[in-house]
Short mmCIF file of C-alpha atoms and ligand atoms in Angstrom, two decimals:
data_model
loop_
_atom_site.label_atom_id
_atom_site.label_comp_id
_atom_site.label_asym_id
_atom_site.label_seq_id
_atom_site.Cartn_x
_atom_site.Cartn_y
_atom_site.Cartn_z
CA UNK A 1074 -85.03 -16.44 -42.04
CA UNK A 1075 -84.41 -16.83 -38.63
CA UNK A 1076 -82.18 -15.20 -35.84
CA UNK A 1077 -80.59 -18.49 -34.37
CA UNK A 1078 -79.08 -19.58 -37.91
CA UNK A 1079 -77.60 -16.05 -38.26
CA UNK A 1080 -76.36 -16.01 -34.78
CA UNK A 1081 -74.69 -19.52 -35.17
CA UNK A 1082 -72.98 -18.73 -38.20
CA UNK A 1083 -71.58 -15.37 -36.83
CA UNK A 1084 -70.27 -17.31 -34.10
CA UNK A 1085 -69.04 -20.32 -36.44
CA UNK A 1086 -67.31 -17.67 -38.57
CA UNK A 1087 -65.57 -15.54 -35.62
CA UNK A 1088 -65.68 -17.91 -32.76
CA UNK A 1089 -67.43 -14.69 -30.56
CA UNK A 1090 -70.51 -14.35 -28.93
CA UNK A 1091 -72.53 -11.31 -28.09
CA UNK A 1092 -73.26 -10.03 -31.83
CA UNK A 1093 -76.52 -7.78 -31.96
CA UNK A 1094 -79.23 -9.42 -34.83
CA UNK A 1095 -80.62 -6.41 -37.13
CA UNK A 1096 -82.89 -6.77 -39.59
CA UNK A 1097 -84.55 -5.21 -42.36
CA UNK A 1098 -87.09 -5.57 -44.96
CA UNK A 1099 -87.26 -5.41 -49.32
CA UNK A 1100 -90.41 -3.69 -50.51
CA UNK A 1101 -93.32 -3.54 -52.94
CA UNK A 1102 -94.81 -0.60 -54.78
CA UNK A 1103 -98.52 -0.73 -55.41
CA UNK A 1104 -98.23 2.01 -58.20
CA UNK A 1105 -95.73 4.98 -58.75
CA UNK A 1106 -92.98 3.81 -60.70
CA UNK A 1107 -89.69 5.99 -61.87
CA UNK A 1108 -90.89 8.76 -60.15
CA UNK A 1109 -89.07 8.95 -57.11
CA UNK A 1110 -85.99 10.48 -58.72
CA UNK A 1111 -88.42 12.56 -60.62
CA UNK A 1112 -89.92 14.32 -57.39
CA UNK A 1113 -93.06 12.50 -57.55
CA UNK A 1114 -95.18 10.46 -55.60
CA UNK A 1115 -94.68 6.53 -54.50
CA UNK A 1116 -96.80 4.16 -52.83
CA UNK A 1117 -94.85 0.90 -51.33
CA UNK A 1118 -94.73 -1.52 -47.96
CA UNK A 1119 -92.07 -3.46 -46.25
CA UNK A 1120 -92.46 -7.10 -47.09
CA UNK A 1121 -92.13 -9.96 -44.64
CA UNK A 1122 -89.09 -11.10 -46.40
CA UNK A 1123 -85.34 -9.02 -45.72
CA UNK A 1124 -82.16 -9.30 -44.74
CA UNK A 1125 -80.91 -10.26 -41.41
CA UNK A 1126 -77.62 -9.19 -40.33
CA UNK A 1127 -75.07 -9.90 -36.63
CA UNK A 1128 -72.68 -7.49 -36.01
CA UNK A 1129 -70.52 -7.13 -33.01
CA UNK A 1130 -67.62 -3.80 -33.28
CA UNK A 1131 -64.42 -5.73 -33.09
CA UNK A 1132 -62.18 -2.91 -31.76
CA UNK A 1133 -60.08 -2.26 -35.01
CA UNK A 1134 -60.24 -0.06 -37.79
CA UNK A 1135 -61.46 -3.00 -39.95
CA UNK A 1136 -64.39 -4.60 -41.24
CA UNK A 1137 -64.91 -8.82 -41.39
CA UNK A 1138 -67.84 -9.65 -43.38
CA UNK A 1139 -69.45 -13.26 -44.13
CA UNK A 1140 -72.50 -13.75 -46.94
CA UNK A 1141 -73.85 -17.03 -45.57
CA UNK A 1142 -75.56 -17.31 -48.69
CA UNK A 1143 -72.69 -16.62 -50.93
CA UNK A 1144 -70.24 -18.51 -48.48
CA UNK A 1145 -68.42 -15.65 -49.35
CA UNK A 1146 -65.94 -13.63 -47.07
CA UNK A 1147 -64.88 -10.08 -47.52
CA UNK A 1148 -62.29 -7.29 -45.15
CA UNK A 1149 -62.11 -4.43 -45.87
CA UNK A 1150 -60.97 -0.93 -44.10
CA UNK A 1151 -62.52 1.81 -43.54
CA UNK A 1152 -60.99 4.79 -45.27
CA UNK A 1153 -62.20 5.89 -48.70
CA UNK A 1154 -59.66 3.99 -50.77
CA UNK A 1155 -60.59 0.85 -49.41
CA UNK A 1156 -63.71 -0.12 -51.54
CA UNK A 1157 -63.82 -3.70 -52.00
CA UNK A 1158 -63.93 -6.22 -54.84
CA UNK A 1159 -67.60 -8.10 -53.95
CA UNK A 1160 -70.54 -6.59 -55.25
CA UNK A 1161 -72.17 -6.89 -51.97
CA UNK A 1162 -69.48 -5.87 -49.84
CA UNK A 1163 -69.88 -2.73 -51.61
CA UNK A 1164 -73.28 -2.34 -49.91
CA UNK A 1165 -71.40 -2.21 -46.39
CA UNK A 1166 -68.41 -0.19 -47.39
CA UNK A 1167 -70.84 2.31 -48.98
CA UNK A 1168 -72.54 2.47 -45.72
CA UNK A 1169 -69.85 2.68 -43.37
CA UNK A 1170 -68.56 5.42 -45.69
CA UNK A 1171 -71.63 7.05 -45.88
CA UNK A 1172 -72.66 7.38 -42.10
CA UNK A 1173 -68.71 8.62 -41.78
CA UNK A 1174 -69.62 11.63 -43.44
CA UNK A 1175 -72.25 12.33 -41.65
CA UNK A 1176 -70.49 12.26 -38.64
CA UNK A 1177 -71.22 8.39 -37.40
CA UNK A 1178 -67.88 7.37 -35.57
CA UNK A 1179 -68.25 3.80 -37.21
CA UNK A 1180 -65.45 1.32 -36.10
CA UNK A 1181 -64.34 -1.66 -37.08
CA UNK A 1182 -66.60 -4.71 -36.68
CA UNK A 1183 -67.50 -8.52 -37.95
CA UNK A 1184 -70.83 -9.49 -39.26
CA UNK A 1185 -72.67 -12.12 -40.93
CA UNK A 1186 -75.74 -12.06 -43.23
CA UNK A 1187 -78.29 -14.08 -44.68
CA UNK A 1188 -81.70 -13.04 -46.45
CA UNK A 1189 -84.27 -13.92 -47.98
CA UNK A 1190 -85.59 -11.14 -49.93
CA UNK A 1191 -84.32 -12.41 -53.56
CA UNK A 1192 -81.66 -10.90 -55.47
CA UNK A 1193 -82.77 -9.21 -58.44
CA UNK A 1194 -86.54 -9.43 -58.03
CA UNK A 1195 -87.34 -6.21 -57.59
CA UNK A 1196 -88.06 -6.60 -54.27
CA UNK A 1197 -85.16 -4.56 -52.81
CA UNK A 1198 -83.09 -6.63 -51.60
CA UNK A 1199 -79.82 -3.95 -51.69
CA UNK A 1200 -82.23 -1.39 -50.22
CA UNK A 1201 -82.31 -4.25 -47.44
CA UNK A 1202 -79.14 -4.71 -46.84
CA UNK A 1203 -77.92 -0.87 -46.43
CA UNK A 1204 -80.80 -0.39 -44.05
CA UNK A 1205 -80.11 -3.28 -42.10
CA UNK A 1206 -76.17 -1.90 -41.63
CA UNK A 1207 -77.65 2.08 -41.25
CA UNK A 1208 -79.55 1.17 -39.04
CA UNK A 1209 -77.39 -1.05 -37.14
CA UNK A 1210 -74.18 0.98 -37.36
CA UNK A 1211 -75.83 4.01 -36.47
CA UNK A 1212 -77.19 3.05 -33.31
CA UNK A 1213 -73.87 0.54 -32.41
CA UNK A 1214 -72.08 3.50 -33.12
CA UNK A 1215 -74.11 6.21 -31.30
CA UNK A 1216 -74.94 7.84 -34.50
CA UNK A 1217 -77.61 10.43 -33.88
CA UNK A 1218 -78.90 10.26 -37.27
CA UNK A 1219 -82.52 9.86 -38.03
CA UNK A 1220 -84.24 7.53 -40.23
CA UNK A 1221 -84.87 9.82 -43.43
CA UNK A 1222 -80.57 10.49 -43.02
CA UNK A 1223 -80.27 6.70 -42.67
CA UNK A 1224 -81.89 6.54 -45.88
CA UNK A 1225 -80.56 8.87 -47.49
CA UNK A 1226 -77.26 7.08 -46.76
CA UNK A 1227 -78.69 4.34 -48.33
CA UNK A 1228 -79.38 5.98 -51.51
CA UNK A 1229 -75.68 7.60 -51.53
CA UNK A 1230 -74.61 4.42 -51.01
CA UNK A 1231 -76.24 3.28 -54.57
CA UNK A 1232 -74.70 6.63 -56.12
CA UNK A 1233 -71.81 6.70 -55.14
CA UNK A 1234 -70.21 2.72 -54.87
CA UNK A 1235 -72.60 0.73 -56.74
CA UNK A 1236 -73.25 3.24 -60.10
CA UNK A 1237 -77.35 3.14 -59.86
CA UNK A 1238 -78.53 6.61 -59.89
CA UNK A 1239 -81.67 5.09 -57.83
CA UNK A 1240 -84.48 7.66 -55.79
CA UNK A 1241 -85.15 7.23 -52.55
CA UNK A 1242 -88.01 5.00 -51.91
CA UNK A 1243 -86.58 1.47 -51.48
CA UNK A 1244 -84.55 2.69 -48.93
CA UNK A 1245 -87.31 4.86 -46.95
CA UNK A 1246 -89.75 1.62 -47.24
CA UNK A 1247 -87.06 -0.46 -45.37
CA UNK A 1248 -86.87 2.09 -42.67
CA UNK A 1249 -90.12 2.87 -42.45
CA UNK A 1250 -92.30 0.34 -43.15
CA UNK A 1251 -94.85 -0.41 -40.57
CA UNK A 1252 -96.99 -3.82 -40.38
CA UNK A 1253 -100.65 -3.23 -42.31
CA UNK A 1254 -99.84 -0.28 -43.91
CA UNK A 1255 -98.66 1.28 -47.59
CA UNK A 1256 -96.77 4.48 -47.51
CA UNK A 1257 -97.58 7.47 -49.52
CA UNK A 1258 -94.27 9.65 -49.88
CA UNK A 1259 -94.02 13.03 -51.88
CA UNK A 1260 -90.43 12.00 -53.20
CA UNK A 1261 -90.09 15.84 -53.39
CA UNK A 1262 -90.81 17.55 -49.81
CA UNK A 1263 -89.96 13.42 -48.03
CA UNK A 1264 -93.65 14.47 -46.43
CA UNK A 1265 -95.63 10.50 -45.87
CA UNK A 1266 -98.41 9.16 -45.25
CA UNK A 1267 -99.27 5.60 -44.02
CA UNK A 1268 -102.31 4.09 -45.37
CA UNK A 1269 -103.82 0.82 -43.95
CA UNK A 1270 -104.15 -1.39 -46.22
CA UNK A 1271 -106.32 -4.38 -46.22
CA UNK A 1272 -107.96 -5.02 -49.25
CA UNK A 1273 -110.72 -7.53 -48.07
CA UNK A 1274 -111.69 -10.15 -50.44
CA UNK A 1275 -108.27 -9.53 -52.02
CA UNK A 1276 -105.24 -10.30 -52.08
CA UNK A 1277 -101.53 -9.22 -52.83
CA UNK A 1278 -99.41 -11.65 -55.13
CA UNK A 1279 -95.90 -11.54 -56.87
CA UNK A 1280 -94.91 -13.63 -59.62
CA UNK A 1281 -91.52 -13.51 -60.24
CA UNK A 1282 -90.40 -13.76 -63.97
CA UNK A 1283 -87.31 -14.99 -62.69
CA UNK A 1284 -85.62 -13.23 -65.04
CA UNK A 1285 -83.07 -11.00 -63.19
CA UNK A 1286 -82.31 -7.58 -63.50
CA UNK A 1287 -79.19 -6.73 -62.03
CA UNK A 1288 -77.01 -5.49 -65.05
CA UNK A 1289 -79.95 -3.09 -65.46
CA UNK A 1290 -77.99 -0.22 -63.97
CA UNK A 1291 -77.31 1.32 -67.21
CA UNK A 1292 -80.44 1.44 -68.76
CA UNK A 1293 -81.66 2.53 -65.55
CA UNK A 1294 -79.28 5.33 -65.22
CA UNK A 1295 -80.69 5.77 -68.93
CA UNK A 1296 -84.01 6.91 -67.85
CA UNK A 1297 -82.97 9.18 -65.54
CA UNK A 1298 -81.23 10.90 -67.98
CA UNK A 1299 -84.07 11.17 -69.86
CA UNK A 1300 -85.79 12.81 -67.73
CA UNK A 1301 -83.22 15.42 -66.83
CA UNK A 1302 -82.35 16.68 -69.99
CA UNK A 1303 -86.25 17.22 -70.45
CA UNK A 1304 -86.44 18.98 -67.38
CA UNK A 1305 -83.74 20.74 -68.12
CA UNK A 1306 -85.14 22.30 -71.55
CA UNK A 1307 -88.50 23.31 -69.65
CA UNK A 1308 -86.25 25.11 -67.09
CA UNK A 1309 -85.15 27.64 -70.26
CA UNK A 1310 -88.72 29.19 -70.13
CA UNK A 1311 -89.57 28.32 -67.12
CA UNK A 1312 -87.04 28.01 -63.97
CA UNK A 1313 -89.00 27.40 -61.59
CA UNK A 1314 -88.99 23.57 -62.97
CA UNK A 1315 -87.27 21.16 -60.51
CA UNK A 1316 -88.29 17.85 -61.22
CA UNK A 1317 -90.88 16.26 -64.02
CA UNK A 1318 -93.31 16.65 -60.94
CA UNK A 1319 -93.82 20.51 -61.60
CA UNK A 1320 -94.19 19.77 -65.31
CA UNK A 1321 -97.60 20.77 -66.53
CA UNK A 1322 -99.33 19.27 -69.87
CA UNK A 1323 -99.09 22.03 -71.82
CA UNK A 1324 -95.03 23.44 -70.93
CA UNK A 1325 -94.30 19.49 -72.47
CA UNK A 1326 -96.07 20.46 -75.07
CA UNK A 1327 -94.53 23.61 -76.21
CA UNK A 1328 -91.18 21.42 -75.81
CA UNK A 1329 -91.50 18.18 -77.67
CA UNK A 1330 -90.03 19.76 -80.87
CA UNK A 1331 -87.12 20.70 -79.38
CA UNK A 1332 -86.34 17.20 -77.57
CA UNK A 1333 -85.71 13.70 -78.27
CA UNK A 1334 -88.69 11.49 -78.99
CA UNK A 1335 -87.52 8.65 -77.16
CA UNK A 1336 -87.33 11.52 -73.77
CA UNK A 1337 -90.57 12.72 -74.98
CA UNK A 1338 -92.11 9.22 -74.32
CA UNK A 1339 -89.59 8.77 -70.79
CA UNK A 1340 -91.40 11.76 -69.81
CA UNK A 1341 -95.24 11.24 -70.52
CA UNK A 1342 -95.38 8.28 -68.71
CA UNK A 1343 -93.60 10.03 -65.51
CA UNK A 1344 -96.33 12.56 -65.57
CA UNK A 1345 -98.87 10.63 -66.16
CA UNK A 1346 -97.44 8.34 -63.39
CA UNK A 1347 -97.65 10.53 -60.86
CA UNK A 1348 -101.20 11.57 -61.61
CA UNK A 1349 -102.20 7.84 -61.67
CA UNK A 1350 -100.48 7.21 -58.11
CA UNK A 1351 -103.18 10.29 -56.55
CA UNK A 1352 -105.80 8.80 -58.35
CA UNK A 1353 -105.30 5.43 -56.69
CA UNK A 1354 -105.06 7.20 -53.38
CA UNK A 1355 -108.49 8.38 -53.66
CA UNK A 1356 -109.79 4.94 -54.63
CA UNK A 1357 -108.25 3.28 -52.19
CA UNK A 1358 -110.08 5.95 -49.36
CA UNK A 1359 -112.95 4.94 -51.28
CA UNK A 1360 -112.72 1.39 -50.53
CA UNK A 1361 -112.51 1.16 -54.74
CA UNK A 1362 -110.25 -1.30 -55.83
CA UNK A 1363 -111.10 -1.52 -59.31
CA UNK A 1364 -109.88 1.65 -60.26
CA UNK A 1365 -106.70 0.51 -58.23
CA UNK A 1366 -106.34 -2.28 -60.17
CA UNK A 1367 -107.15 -0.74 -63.70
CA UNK A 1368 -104.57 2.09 -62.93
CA UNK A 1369 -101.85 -1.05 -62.31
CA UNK A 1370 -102.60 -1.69 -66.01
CA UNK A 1371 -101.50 1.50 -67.41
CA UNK A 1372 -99.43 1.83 -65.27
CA UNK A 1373 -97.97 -1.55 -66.87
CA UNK A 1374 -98.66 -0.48 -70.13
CA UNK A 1375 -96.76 2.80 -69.60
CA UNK A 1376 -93.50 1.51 -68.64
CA UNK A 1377 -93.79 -1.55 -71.78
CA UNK A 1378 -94.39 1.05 -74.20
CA UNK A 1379 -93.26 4.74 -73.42
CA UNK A 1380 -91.41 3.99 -70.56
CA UNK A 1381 -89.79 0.89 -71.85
CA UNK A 1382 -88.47 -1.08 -68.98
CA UNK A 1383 -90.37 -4.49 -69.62
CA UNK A 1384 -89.40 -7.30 -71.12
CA UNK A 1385 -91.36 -10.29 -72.72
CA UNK A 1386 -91.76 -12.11 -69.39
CA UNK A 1387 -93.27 -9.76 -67.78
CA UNK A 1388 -95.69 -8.49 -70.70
CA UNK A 1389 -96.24 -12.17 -70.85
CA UNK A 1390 -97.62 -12.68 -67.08
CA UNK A 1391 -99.57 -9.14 -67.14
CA UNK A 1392 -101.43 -10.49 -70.17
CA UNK A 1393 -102.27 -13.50 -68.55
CA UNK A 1394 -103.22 -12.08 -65.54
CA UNK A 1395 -105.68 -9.57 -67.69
CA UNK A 1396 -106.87 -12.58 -69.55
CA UNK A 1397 -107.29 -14.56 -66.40
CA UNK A 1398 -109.68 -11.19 -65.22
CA UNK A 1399 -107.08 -10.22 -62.17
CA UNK A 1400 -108.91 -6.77 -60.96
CA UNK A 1401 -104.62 -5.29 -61.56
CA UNK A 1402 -101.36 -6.37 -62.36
CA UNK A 1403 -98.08 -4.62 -63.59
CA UNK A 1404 -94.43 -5.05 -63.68
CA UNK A 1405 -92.53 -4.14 -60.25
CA UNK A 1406 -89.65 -1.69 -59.48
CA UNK A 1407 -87.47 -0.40 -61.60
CA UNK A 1408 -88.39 -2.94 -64.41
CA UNK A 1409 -86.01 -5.18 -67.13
CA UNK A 1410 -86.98 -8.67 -64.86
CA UNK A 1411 -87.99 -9.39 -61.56
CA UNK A 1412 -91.37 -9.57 -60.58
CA UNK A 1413 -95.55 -8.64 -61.52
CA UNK A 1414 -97.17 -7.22 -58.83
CA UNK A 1415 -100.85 -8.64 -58.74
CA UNK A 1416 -104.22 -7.59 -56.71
CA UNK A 1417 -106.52 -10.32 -57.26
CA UNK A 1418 -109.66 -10.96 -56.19
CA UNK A 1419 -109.48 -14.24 -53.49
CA UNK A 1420 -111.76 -16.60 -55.08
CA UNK A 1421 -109.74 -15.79 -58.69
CA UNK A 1422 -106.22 -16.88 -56.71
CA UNK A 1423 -105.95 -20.33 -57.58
CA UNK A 1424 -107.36 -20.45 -61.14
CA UNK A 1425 -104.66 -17.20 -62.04
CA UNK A 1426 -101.73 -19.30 -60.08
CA UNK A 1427 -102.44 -22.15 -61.68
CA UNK A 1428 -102.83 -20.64 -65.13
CA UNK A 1429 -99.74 -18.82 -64.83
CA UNK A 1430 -97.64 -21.59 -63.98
CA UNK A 1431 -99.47 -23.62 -66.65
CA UNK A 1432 -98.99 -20.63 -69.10
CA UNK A 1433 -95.22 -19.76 -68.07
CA UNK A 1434 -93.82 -23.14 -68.32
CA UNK A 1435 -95.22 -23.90 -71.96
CA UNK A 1436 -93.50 -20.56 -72.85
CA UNK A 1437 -90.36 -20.38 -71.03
CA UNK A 1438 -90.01 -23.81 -69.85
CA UNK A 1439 -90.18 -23.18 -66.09
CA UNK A 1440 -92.89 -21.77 -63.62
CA UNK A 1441 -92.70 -18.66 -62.18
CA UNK A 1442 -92.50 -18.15 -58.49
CA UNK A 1443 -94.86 -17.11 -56.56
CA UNK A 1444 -94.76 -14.81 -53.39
CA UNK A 1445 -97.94 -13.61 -51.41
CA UNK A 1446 -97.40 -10.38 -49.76
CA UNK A 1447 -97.56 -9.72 -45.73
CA UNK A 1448 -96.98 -6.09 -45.50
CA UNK A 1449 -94.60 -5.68 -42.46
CA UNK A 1450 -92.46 -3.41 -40.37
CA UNK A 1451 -89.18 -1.60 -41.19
CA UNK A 1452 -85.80 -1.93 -39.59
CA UNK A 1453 -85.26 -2.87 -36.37
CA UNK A 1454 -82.86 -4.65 -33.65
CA UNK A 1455 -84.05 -8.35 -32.78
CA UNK A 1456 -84.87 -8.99 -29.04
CA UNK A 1457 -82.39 -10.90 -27.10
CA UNK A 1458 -83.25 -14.81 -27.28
C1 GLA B 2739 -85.58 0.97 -58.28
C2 GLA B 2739 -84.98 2.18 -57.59
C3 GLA B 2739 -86.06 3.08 -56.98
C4 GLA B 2739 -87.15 3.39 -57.99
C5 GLA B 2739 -87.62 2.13 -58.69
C6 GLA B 2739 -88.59 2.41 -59.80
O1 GLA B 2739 -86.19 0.12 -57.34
O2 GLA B 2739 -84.09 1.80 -56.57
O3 GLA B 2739 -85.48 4.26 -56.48
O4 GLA B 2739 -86.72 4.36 -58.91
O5 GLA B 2739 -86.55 1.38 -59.23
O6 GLA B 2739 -89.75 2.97 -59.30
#
């Protein structure tokens, strides 16, 4: 992706110079999987790959927006009626609409976009495009808001225009992502910690299924459900309860008769989740990246089976990766598609890739592709060229 493309298109499109270039990054997650909306703990990085966005306030109470990729052009006002048709036009209106109420002025202006995080991956790429507009808007706009508001914009954004009842930590990774680090966030008190993370002698790898997940929403929406009305049984006995987070082993316990089996299940692996995503703290302070690695496969094994937002593809790659003897490997994000997230050792890398590929194609009848992993920083405004 690059600045001079997005600047020459903004000007193709509007015939104005002078835009501002923003940009912001999708995300991995090492480990810690459906439990940001549960008040648990997450562990992701910015990616080198994002969207990248020129916007320039045109004076009016309107909104021009071009999706170089799409070559698709949407306007829209700014009022709370005016929700547009595109999918991804959505993502602006939400955030214009969003940093209204929290007391952004946000005018009228024209922008173009192009990325190259891809759609439906599980990489984030909504997540990147509402922090590349927060972000942008709020300082074109002289928004005072900070960067845990901006996200939380972000993730009222997904509520409230685009019907996915998401957490919060694709948007926080695109805002604060910084370059050689993973974050650890407590999903519960926002509280994070960077860790460096440089796993020498391995290295990061994403194979993308290709198999995309965007009509997920429901299913997703689903789980969270799940885990609500559990919480909301333990909360009879025992108030206190928030989130699956402050569920103990033994108050699920004294529960599972009186709840669905099926939430049972949602809820094991949550807890169990969020003890996994400590333990591979620890290991990674201790330099031990087998235990990393091993936790990726329950934690893969967890969502297939009790958690149940797999699908044959990506069993298919994690067993080839285990087969292949990659130290971890495990389905990414919020699951049905996208992509396996893989540590593997570096003198393994080419044997796996090639397998895969090999492996993929006899099975689906095309490769998977492959994405290595430069952990990166969050949103920010391009220099001036
Ligand atoms: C999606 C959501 C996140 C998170 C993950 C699963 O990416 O946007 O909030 O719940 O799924 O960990």
């Amino acid at each position: 992706m690059n600045k001079e493309i997005i600047q020459e298109a903004f000007i193709a499109c509007y015939g104005a110079r002078g835009a501002q270039i923003y940009t912001s990054p999708g995300r991995i997650n090492l480990i810690g999987e459906h439990t940001d909306y549960n008040g648990g703990f997450v562990f992701p990085g910015a990616i080198d790959k994002g969207i990248m966005a020129a916007i320039l306030p045109n004076g009016r109470r309107e909104v021009r927006a071009f999706a170089i990729d799409l070559h698709e052009q949407a306007t829209f006002g700014l009022c709370k009626n005016d929700l547009p048709a595109q999918g991804w036009a959505r993502y602006i209106f939400g955030i214009c609409r969003e940093l209204i109420k929290r007391g952004v002025c946000v005018g009228g202006f024209d922008t173009a976009f192009a990325g190259d995080v891809p759609l439906g991956a599980g990489m984030s790429s909504s997540a990147a495009l509402e922090s590349t507009y927060a972000f942008a808007l709020n300082e074109l706009f002289d928004g005072r808001l900070d960067k845990l508001e901006l996200a939380k914009a972000g993730q009222a954004t997904e509520h409230n225009y685009c019907g996915v009842k998401c957490g919060i930590m694709d948007q926080f990774a695109s805002l604060f992502g910084k370059a050689g680090n993973l974050m650890r966030l407590d999903c519960r008190s926002l509280e994070y910690r960077y860790f460096p993370f440089d796993p020498k002698g391995y290295r990061l790898v994403l194979l993308d299924t290709l198999v995309k997940h965007e009509l997920a929403a429901s299913a997703y929406n689903k789980r969270r459900q799940s885990c609500e009305t559990v919480v909301a049984e333990i909360q009879k006995k025992y108030p206190q309860v928030q989130f699956l987070r402050d569920v103990t082993w033994p108050m699920l316990d004294e529960i599972k008769p009186s709840v669905d089996s099926e939430d049972y299940r949602r809820s094991r692996y949550v807890i169990q989740e969020i003890e996994r995503v400590l333990a591979v703290c620890e290991a990674l302070e201790r330099g031990d990246y087998e235990t990393v690695g091993a936790k990726m496969y329950e934690t893969h094994h967890g969502m297939s089976q009790l958690y149940e937002v797999s699908c044959g593809e990506l069993d298919f790659l994690n067993a080839v990766a285990r087969d292949c003897g990659v130290t971890g490997s495990r389905a990414m994000g919020g699951g049905f598609g996208g992509c396996t997230i893989n540590l593997v050792k570096d003198d393994l890398y080419g044997k796996f890739i090639h397998s895969a590929k090999e492996k993929y194609l006899a099975r689906y009848g095309k490769e998977p592709k492959i994405y290595d992993v430069a952990i990166s920083d969050g949103a920010k405004r391009m220099a001036k060229s």
